[in-house]
């Protein structure tokens, strides 16, 4: 029986994970669930899954959850980042789903890595921020890092098992990273300036949290995923080519030197990669409907347009710059996306704020996690300042 901790249980990935787990009570038990502030959703999940621990990052939400669960001794309520890290590293759990959104997920995800867990990585921002340091922590603890991002899970499935940490060898040539293109794939630059947060969050194929929905619309998500793939599979950026594939059925491909291209296909439903990670190397039912290729009929592919979607270029440049640059990029993006969602910033201003933040800051050596956390904070302050300036 696997004992599972879900970081970010109330989110889109968290709930999909619970949906898979609900189908396999003989295989998985919930050790801990965590969330930020939605205590009512968490109370409901606690009543159903009876975790040993429930953690709310927000202290007031933890107090409310404690009151809601009063008299139910099976679940202990913890609060704050310490609580998140404690359940992520607890010896009783063997599997940790890292599904917090953004940089807030790095400390508990890292705690799970350092404790040598099977870590199911959805929280790509954690890896983008800390890159080499994160992968070194995986190597030294012996953690089993399995990619949940659909593209990376597809690549993982298409690589030879001996090459899932380093694609160089065994005839692997490169990765074809697919992208839906987002809801504004065919918008003109002028039309992009006018789009609303609600339109940006209405993804044509995937149902996801708000932040990643906006990232998909700007193509920053694909930029973050390019960086994620470089670290996960020890790939160089020139070994990865983004292919816009609006149907989102091919989740990515691996090209071999003999001309073979292996692809992983499936309905756009995160329960497939989640089930793959939970049960790996076995296969289990996920609840995802079988693919009906006759109903789909056709697949399309096009190149991404870096003029209309500069975030992809900014991410590639940050990866090339190295050091703390990807952490700065990620922080600035989080702040800009939050401002866009809050109605303070236009959609096309997101890349401008990121670019201005990066050019106002110095890229340092990413020599420790302390450096990463400090630079992340500094970039958030700088991005907020750039937004204020853009508004006057
Ligand atoms: P979401 O917004 O739906 O859920 C986020 C979860 O994180 C919630 O449970 C929330 O309570 C928790 N959280 C938010 N801020 C927190 C904080 N400061 N401290 C502690 N917990 C906090 O997001 P999502 O769409 O489920 O995405 C989660 C992660 O998975 C992201 O990194 C995203 O890029 C990645 N991902 C998501 C999808 C998808 O289909 N949704 C696909 C691939 C990758
Ligand atoms: Mg993805």
CSV table of N, CA and C in Angstrom, one decimal, residues 79-217:
chain,number,residue,atom,x,y,z
A,79,UNK,N,-0.1,24.0,10.3
A,79,UNK,CA,-0.1,25.3,9.5
A,79,UNK,C,1.2,25.7,9.0
A,80,UNK,N,1.2,26.5,8.0
A,80,UNK,CA,2.4,27.2,7.5
A,80,UNK,C,3.4,26.3,6.7
A,81,UNK,N,4.5,27.0,6.3
A,81,UNK,CA,5.5,26.3,5.5
A,81,UNK,C,6.1,25.2,6.2
A,82,UNK,N,6.3,25.3,7.6
A,82,UNK,CA,6.9,24.3,8.4
A,82,UNK,C,6.1,23.0,8.3
A,83,UNK,N,4.8,23.2,8.4
A,83,UNK,CA,3.9,22.1,8.4
A,83,UNK,C,3.9,21.4,7.0
A,84,UNK,N,4.0,22.2,5.9
A,84,UNK,CA,4.1,21.6,4.6
A,84,UNK,C,5.3,20.8,4.5
A,85,UNK,N,6.5,21.3,4.9
A,85,UNK,CA,7.7,20.6,4.8
A,85,UNK,C,7.7,19.3,5.7
A,86,UNK,N,7.1,19.4,6.8
A,86,UNK,CA,7.1,18.3,7.8
A,86,UNK,C,6.3,17.1,7.1
A,87,UNK,N,5.2,17.3,6.5
A,87,UNK,CA,4.4,16.2,6.0
A,87,UNK,C,5.1,15.7,4.7
A,88,UNK,N,5.8,16.6,4.0
A,88,UNK,CA,6.4,16.2,2.7
A,88,UNK,C,7.6,15.3,3.0
A,89,UNK,N,8.2,15.4,4.2
A,89,UNK,CA,9.4,14.6,4.5
A,89,UNK,C,9.1,13.5,5.4
A,90,UNK,N,7.9,13.4,6.0
A,90,UNK,CA,7.6,12.4,7.0
A,90,UNK,C,7.9,11.0,6.6
A,91,UNK,N,8.5,10.2,7.4
A,91,UNK,CA,8.9,8.8,7.1
A,91,UNK,C,7.8,7.9,6.7
A,92,UNK,N,6.6,8.2,7.3
A,92,UNK,CA,5.4,7.3,7.0
A,92,UNK,C,4.9,7.3,5.6
A,93,UNK,N,5.2,8.4,4.9
A,93,UNK,CA,4.8,8.5,3.5
A,93,UNK,C,5.9,8.1,2.5
A,94,UNK,N,5.6,7.5,1.4
A,94,UNK,CA,6.6,7.1,0.4
A,94,UNK,C,6.5,7.9,-0.9
A,95,UNK,N,5.3,8.5,-1.1
A,95,UNK,CA,5.0,9.1,-2.4
A,95,UNK,C,4.5,10.5,-2.1
A,96,UNK,N,5.1,11.5,-2.8
A,96,UNK,CA,4.6,12.9,-2.6
A,96,UNK,C,4.2,13.5,-4.0
A,97,UNK,N,3.0,13.9,-4.1
A,97,UNK,CA,2.6,14.6,-5.3
A,97,UNK,C,2.9,16.1,-5.1
A,98,UNK,N,3.8,16.7,-5.9
A,98,UNK,CA,4.1,18.1,-5.8
A,98,UNK,C,3.2,18.9,-6.7
A,99,UNK,N,2.1,19.4,-6.2
A,99,UNK,CA,1.1,20.1,-7.1
A,99,UNK,C,0.7,21.4,-6.5
A,100,UNK,N,1.6,22.1,-5.8
A,100,UNK,CA,1.4,23.5,-5.4
A,100,UNK,C,1.8,24.3,-6.6
A,101,UNK,N,1.1,25.4,-6.8
A,101,UNK,CA,1.4,26.3,-8.0
A,101,UNK,C,2.5,27.3,-7.6
A,102,UNK,N,3.5,27.5,-8.4
A,102,UNK,CA,4.5,28.5,-8.3
A,102,UNK,C,5.6,28.2,-7.3
A,103,UNK,N,6.4,29.3,-7.1
A,103,UNK,CA,7.6,29.1,-6.2
A,103,UNK,C,7.3,28.7,-4.8
A,104,UNK,N,6.1,28.9,-4.4
A,104,UNK,CA,5.7,28.5,-3.0
A,104,UNK,C,5.8,27.0,-2.8
A,105,UNK,N,5.9,26.3,-4.0
A,105,UNK,CA,6.0,24.8,-3.9
A,105,UNK,C,7.4,24.3,-3.7
A,106,UNK,N,8.4,25.2,-3.9
A,106,UNK,CA,9.8,24.7,-3.8
A,106,UNK,C,10.2,24.2,-2.5
A,107,UNK,N,9.9,24.9,-1.3
A,107,UNK,CA,10.4,24.4,-0.1
A,107,UNK,C,9.8,23.0,0.3
A,108,UNK,N,8.5,22.7,0.2
A,108,UNK,CA,8.1,21.4,0.5
A,108,UNK,C,8.4,20.3,-0.5
A,109,UNK,N,8.5,20.7,-1.8
A,109,UNK,CA,8.9,19.7,-2.8
A,109,UNK,C,10.4,19.3,-2.6
A,110,UNK,N,11.2,20.3,-2.2
A,110,UNK,CA,12.6,20.0,-1.9
A,110,UNK,C,12.7,19.1,-0.6
A,111,UNK,N,11.8,19.4,0.3
A,111,UNK,CA,11.8,18.6,1.5
A,111,UNK,C,11.5,17.1,1.2
A,112,UNK,N,10.6,16.9,0.3
A,112,UNK,CA,10.3,15.5,-0.2
A,112,UNK,C,11.5,14.9,-0.9
A,113,UNK,N,12.1,15.7,-1.8
A,113,UNK,CA,13.3,15.2,-2.5
A,113,UNK,C,14.4,14.8,-1.5
A,114,UNK,N,14.7,15.7,-0.6
A,114,UNK,CA,15.8,15.4,0.4
A,114,UNK,C,15.5,14.2,1.2
A,115,UNK,N,14.2,13.9,1.4
A,115,UNK,CA,13.8,12.7,2.2
A,115,UNK,C,13.8,11.5,1.4
A,116,UNK,N,14.1,11.6,0.1
A,116,UNK,CA,14.2,10.4,-0.8
A,116,UNK,C,12.9,9.8,-1.2
A,117,UNK,N,11.9,10.6,-1.3
A,117,UNK,CA,10.5,10.1,-1.7
A,117,UNK,C,10.4,9.8,-3.2
A,118,UNK,N,9.4,9.1,-3.5
A,118,UNK,CA,8.9,9.1,-4.9
A,118,UNK,C,8.2,10.4,-5.1
A,119,UNK,N,8.8,11.3,-5.9
A,119,UNK,CA,8.2,12.7,-6.0
A,119,UNK,C,7.6,12.8,-7.4
A,120,UNK,N,6.3,13.0,-7.4
A,120,UNK,CA,5.6,13.2,-8.7
A,120,UNK,C,5.6,14.7,-8.9
A,121,UNK,N,6.3,15.1,-9.9
A,121,UNK,CA,6.5,16.6,-10.1
A,121,UNK,C,5.6,17.2,-11.1
A,122,UNK,N,4.6,17.9,-10.6
A,122,UNK,CA,3.7,18.8,-11.4
A,122,UNK,C,4.2,20.2,-11.3
A,123,UNK,N,4.7,20.6,-10.1
A,123,UNK,CA,5.1,21.9,-9.8
A,123,UNK,C,6.4,22.3,-10.5
A,124,UNK,N,6.3,22.6,-11.8
A,124,UNK,CA,7.4,22.8,-12.7
A,124,UNK,C,8.2,24.0,-12.2
A,125,UNK,N,7.5,25.0,-11.6
A,125,UNK,CA,8.3,26.2,-11.2
A,125,UNK,C,9.4,25.9,-10.2
A,126,UNK,N,9.2,24.9,-9.4
A,126,UNK,CA,10.2,24.5,-8.4
A,126,UNK,C,11.5,24.1,-9.1
A,127,UNK,N,11.4,23.3,-10.2
A,127,UNK,CA,12.5,22.9,-10.9
A,127,UNK,C,13.1,24.0,-11.7
A,128,UNK,N,12.3,24.8,-12.3
A,128,UNK,CA,12.8,25.9,-13.2
A,128,UNK,C,13.6,26.9,-12.3
A,129,UNK,N,13.1,27.2,-11.1
A,129,UNK,CA,13.8,28.1,-10.2
A,129,UNK,C,15.2,27.6,-9.8
A,130,UNK,N,15.3,26.3,-9.5
A,130,UNK,CA,16.5,25.8,-8.8
A,130,UNK,C,17.3,24.8,-9.7
A,131,UNK,N,16.8,24.4,-10.8
A,131,UNK,CA,17.6,23.6,-11.8
A,131,UNK,C,18.6,22.6,-11.3
A,132,UNK,N,19.8,23.0,-11.5
A,132,UNK,CA,21.0,22.1,-11.1
A,132,UNK,C,20.9,21.7,-9.6
A,133,UNK,N,20.6,22.7,-8.7
A,133,UNK,CA,20.6,22.4,-7.3
A,133,UNK,C,19.5,21.3,-7.0
A,134,UNK,N,18.4,21.5,-7.7
A,134,UNK,CA,17.3,20.5,-7.5
A,134,UNK,C,17.7,19.1,-7.9
A,135,UNK,N,18.3,19.1,-9.1
A,135,UNK,CA,18.6,17.7,-9.7
A,135,UNK,C,19.8,17.1,-8.9
A,136,UNK,N,20.7,17.9,-8.3
A,136,UNK,CA,21.7,17.4,-7.5
A,136,UNK,C,21.1,16.8,-6.2
A,137,UNK,N,20.1,17.5,-5.7
A,137,UNK,CA,19.4,17.0,-4.4
A,137,UNK,C,18.8,15.7,-4.7
A,138,UNK,N,18.2,15.5,-5.9
A,138,UNK,CA,17.5,14.3,-6.3
A,138,UNK,C,18.6,13.2,-6.4
A,139,UNK,N,19.7,13.5,-7.0
A,139,UNK,CA,20.8,12.5,-7.1
A,139,UNK,C,21.3,12.1,-5.8
A,140,UNK,N,21.5,13.0,-4.9
A,140,UNK,CA,22.2,12.6,-3.6
A,140,UNK,C,21.3,12.0,-2.7
A,141,UNK,N,20.0,12.2,-2.7
A,141,UNK,CA,19.0,11.6,-1.8
A,141,UNK,C,18.5,10.2,-2.3
A,142,UNK,N,18.7,10.1,-3.7
A,142,UNK,CA,18.1,8.9,-4.3
A,142,UNK,C,16.6,8.9,-4.5
A,143,UNK,N,16.0,10.2,-4.4
A,143,UNK,CA,14.6,10.3,-4.6
A,143,UNK,C,14.3,9.8,-6.0
A,144,UNK,N,13.0,9.4,-6.2
A,144,UNK,CA,12.6,8.9,-7.5
A,144,UNK,C,11.7,10.0,-8.1
A,145,UNK,N,12.3,10.8,-9.0
A,145,UNK,CA,11.6,11.9,-9.5
A,145,UNK,C,10.8,11.5,-10.8
A,146,UNK,N,9.5,11.6,-10.8
A,146,UNK,CA,8.7,11.2,-12.0
A,146,UNK,C,8.0,12.4,-12.5
A,147,UNK,N,8.1,12.7,-13.8
A,147,UNK,CA,7.4,13.9,-14.3
A,147,UNK,C,5.9,13.7,-14.5
A,148,UNK,N,5.1,14.6,-14.1
A,148,UNK,CA,3.7,14.6,-14.2
A,148,UNK,C,3.2,15.6,-15.3
A,149,UNK,N,3.9,16.6,-15.6
A,149,UNK,CA,3.6,17.5,-16.7
A,149,UNK,C,3.4,16.6,-17.9
A,150,UNK,N,2.2,16.8,-18.6
A,150,UNK,CA,1.9,15.8,-19.6
A,150,UNK,C,3.0,15.6,-20.6
A,151,UNK,N,3.6,16.7,-21.0
A,151,UNK,CA,4.7,16.6,-22.1
A,151,UNK,C,5.9,15.8,-21.6
A,152,UNK,N,6.2,16.1,-20.3
A,152,UNK,CA,7.4,15.4,-19.8
A,152,UNK,C,7.1,14.0,-19.4
A,153,UNK,N,5.9,13.7,-19.0
A,153,UNK,CA,5.5,12.3,-18.8
A,153,UNK,C,5.5,11.6,-20.1
A,154,UNK,N,5.1,12.2,-21.2
A,154,UNK,CA,5.1,11.6,-22.5
A,154,UNK,C,6.5,11.3,-22.9
A,155,UNK,N,7.4,12.2,-22.7
A,155,UNK,CA,8.8,12.0,-23.1
A,155,UNK,C,9.4,10.9,-22.3
A,156,UNK,N,9.1,10.9,-21.0
A,156,UNK,CA,9.6,9.8,-20.1
A,156,UNK,C,9.1,8.5,-20.6
A,157,UNK,N,7.9,8.4,-21.1
A,157,UNK,CA,7.4,7.1,-21.6
A,157,UNK,C,8.0,6.8,-23.0
A,158,UNK,N,8.5,7.7,-23.7
A,158,UNK,CA,9.0,7.5,-25.1
A,158,UNK,C,10.5,7.3,-25.1
A,159,UNK,N,11.2,7.6,-24.0
A,159,UNK,CA,12.7,7.4,-23.9
A,159,UNK,C,13.0,5.9,-23.5
A,160,UNK,N,14.1,5.4,-23.8
A,160,UNK,CA,14.5,4.1,-23.3
A,160,UNK,C,14.6,4.2,-21.8
A,161,UNK,N,14.2,3.2,-21.0
A,161,UNK,CA,14.3,3.3,-19.6
A,161,UNK,C,15.6,3.7,-19.0
A,162,UNK,N,16.7,3.3,-19.7
A,162,UNK,CA,18.1,3.7,-19.2
A,162,UNK,C,18.4,5.1,-19.5
A,163,UNK,N,17.6,5.9,-20.2
A,163,UNK,CA,17.9,7.2,-20.6
A,163,UNK,C,17.0,8.3,-20.1
A,164,UNK,N,16.2,7.9,-19.1
A,164,UNK,CA,15.2,8.9,-18.6
A,164,UNK,C,15.8,10.0,-17.8
A,165,UNK,N,17.1,9.9,-17.3
A,165,UNK,CA,17.8,11.0,-16.7
A,165,UNK,C,18.7,11.7,-17.6
A,166,UNK,N,19.1,11.1,-18.7
A,166,UNK,CA,20.1,11.6,-19.6
A,166,UNK,C,19.8,11.1,-21.0
A,167,UNK,N,19.2,11.9,-21.9
A,167,UNK,CA,18.8,11.4,-23.1
A,167,UNK,C,20.0,11.1,-24.1
A,168,UNK,N,21.2,11.6,-23.7
A,168,UNK,CA,22.3,11.4,-24.7
A,168,UNK,C,22.8,10.0,-24.7
A,169,UNK,N,22.6,9.3,-25.8
A,169,UNK,CA,23.0,7.9,-25.9
A,169,UNK,C,21.9,7.1,-26.4
A,170,UNK,N,22.1,5.8,-26.7
A,170,UNK,CA,21.1,4.9,-27.1
A,170,UNK,C,20.3,5.4,-28.3
A,171,UNK,N,21.0,6.2,-29.2
A,171,UNK,CA,20.3,6.6,-30.4
A,171,UNK,C,19.3,7.7,-30.3
A,172,UNK,N,19.1,8.3,-29.1
A,172,UNK,CA,18.1,9.4,-29.0
A,172,UNK,C,18.7,10.6,-29.6
A,173,UNK,N,18.0,11.3,-30.5
A,173,UNK,CA,18.5,12.5,-31.1
A,173,UNK,C,17.9,13.8,-30.4
A,174,UNK,N,16.6,13.9,-30.3
A,174,UNK,CA,16.0,15.1,-29.7
A,174,UNK,C,14.6,14.9,-29.3
A,175,UNK,N,14.0,15.9,-28.7
A,175,UNK,CA,12.7,16.0,-28.2
A,175,UNK,C,11.8,16.9,-29.0
A,176,UNK,N,10.7,16.4,-29.4
A,176,UNK,CA,9.7,17.3,-30.1
A,176,UNK,C,8.6,17.6,-29.0
A,177,UNK,N,8.7,18.8,-28.5
A,177,UNK,CA,7.8,19.2,-27.3
A,177,UNK,C,6.6,19.8,-27.9
A,178,UNK,N,5.4,19.2,-27.7
A,178,UNK,CA,4.2,19.8,-28.3
A,178,UNK,C,3.6,20.8,-27.3
A,179,UNK,N,2.8,21.7,-28.0
A,179,UNK,CA,2.1,22.8,-27.3
A,179,UNK,C,0.8,23.0,-28.0
A,180,UNK,N,-0.2,23.3,-27.2
A,180,UNK,CA,-1.5,23.5,-27.8
A,180,UNK,C,-1.6,24.9,-28.5
A,181,UNK,N,-0.7,25.8,-28.1
A,181,UNK,CA,-0.8,27.2,-28.7
A,181,UNK,C,-1.7,28.1,-27.9
A,182,UNK,N,-2.5,27.5,-27.0
A,182,UNK,CA,-3.3,28.3,-26.1
A,182,UNK,C,-4.6,28.9,-26.8
A,183,UNK,N,-5.4,29.6,-26.0
A,183,UNK,CA,-6.7,30.1,-26.6
A,183,UNK,C,-6.5,31.2,-27.6
A,184,UNK,N,-5.3,31.8,-27.7
A,184,UNK,CA,-5.1,33.0,-28.6
A,184,UNK,C,-4.1,32.7,-29.7
A,185,UNK,N,-4.0,31.4,-30.0
A,185,UNK,CA,-3.0,31.0,-31.0
A,185,UNK,C,-3.2,31.8,-32.3
A,186,UNK,N,-4.4,32.1,-32.7
A,186,UNK,CA,-4.6,32.8,-34.0
A,186,UNK,C,-4.9,34.3,-33.9
A,187,UNK,N,-4.8,34.8,-32.6
A,187,UNK,CA,-5.0,36.2,-32.4
A,187,UNK,C,-3.9,37.1,-33.0
A,188,UNK,N,-4.3,38.2,-33.6
A,188,UNK,CA,-3.3,39.2,-34.0
A,188,UNK,C,-2.6,39.9,-32.8
A,189,UNK,N,-1.5,40.5,-33.0
A,189,UNK,CA,-0.9,41.2,-31.8
A,189,UNK,C,-1.8,42.3,-31.3
A,190,UNK,N,-2.6,42.9,-32.1
A,190,UNK,CA,-3.5,43.9,-31.6
A,190,UNK,C,-4.6,43.3,-30.8
A,191,UNK,N,-5.2,42.2,-31.3
A,191,UNK,CA,-6.2,41.5,-30.5
A,191,UNK,C,-5.7,41.0,-29.2
A,192,UNK,N,-4.4,40.6,-29.1
A,192,UNK,CA,-3.9,40.1,-27.9
A,192,UNK,C,-3.9,41.1,-26.8
A,193,UNK,N,-3.7,42.4,-27.2
A,193,UNK,CA,-3.7,43.5,-26.2
A,193,UNK,C,-5.0,43.6,-25.5
A,194,UNK,N,-6.1,43.1,-26.1
A,194,UNK,CA,-7.4,43.4,-25.5
A,194,UNK,C,-8.0,42.2,-24.7
A,195,UNK,N,-7.3,41.1,-24.7
A,195,UNK,CA,-7.9,39.9,-24.1
A,195,UNK,C,-8.1,40.0,-22.6
A,196,UNK,N,-9.1,39.4,-22.0
A,196,UNK,CA,-9.4,39.5,-20.6
A,196,UNK,C,-8.9,38.3,-19.9
A,197,UNK,N,-8.8,38.4,-18.5
A,197,UNK,CA,-8.4,37.2,-17.7
A,197,UNK,C,-9.4,36.0,-17.9
A,198,UNK,N,-10.6,36.3,-18.0
A,198,UNK,CA,-11.6,35.2,-18.2
A,198,UNK,C,-11.3,34.4,-19.6
A,199,UNK,N,-11.0,35.2,-20.6
A,199,UNK,CA,-10.7,34.6,-21.9
A,199,UNK,C,-9.4,33.8,-21.8
A,200,UNK,N,-8.4,34.4,-21.1
A,200,UNK,CA,-7.1,33.7,-21.0
A,200,UNK,C,-7.2,32.4,-20.2
A,201,UNK,N,-8.2,32.3,-19.3
A,201,UNK,CA,-8.3,31.1,-18.4
A,201,UNK,C,-9.2,30.1,-19.1
A,202,UNK,N,-9.8,30.4,-20.2
A,202,UNK,CA,-10.6,29.4,-20.9
A,202,UNK,C,-9.8,28.7,-21.9
A,203,UNK,N,-9.1,27.7,-21.5
A,203,UNK,CA,-8.2,26.9,-22.4
A,203,UNK,C,-9.1,26.0,-23.3
A,204,UNK,N,-8.7,25.9,-24.6
A,204,UNK,CA,-9.5,25.1,-25.5
A,204,UNK,C,-9.5,23.6,-25.2
A,205,UNK,N,-8.4,23.1,-24.6
A,205,UNK,CA,-8.4,21.6,-24.4
A,205,UNK,C,-8.3,21.2,-23.0
A,206,UNK,N,-7.6,21.9,-22.1
A,206,UNK,CA,-7.3,21.5,-20.8
A,206,UNK,C,-8.0,22.3,-19.8
A,207,UNK,N,-8.4,21.7,-18.7
A,207,UNK,CA,-9.0,22.5,-17.6
A,207,UNK,C,-8.0,22.5,-16.5
A,208,UNK,N,-7.5,23.7,-16.1
A,208,UNK,CA,-6.3,23.8,-15.2
A,208,UNK,C,-6.5,25.0,-14.3
A,209,UNK,N,-5.6,25.2,-13.4
A,209,UNK,CA,-5.6,26.3,-12.5
A,209,UNK,C,-5.4,27.6,-13.3
A,210,UNK,N,-5.7,28.8,-12.6
A,210,UNK,CA,-5.6,30.0,-13.4
A,210,UNK,C,-4.2,30.4,-13.8
A,211,UNK,N,-3.2,30.2,-13.0
A,211,UNK,CA,-1.9,30.7,-13.3
A,211,UNK,C,-1.4,29.9,-14.5
A,212,UNK,N,-1.5,28.6,-14.5
A,212,UNK,CA,-1.0,27.8,-15.7
A,212,UNK,C,-1.8,28.1,-16.9
A,213,UNK,N,-3.1,28.4,-16.7
A,213,UNK,CA,-3.9,28.8,-17.9
A,213,UNK,C,-3.4,30.0,-18.6
A,214,UNK,N,-3.0,31.0,-17.8
A,214,UNK,CA,-2.5,32.3,-18.3
A,214,UNK,C,-1.1,32.0,-19.0
A,215,UNK,N,-0.3,31.1,-18.3
A,215,UNK,CA,1.0,30.8,-18.8
A,215,UNK,C,0.8,30.0,-20.2
A,216,UNK,N,-0.2,29.2,-20.3
A,216,UNK,CA,-0.4,28.6,-21.6
A,216,UNK,C,-0.8,29.6,-22.7
A,217,UNK,N,-1.6,30.6,-22.3
A,217,UNK,CA,-2.0,31.6,-23.2
A,217,UNK,C,-0.8,32.5,-23.7
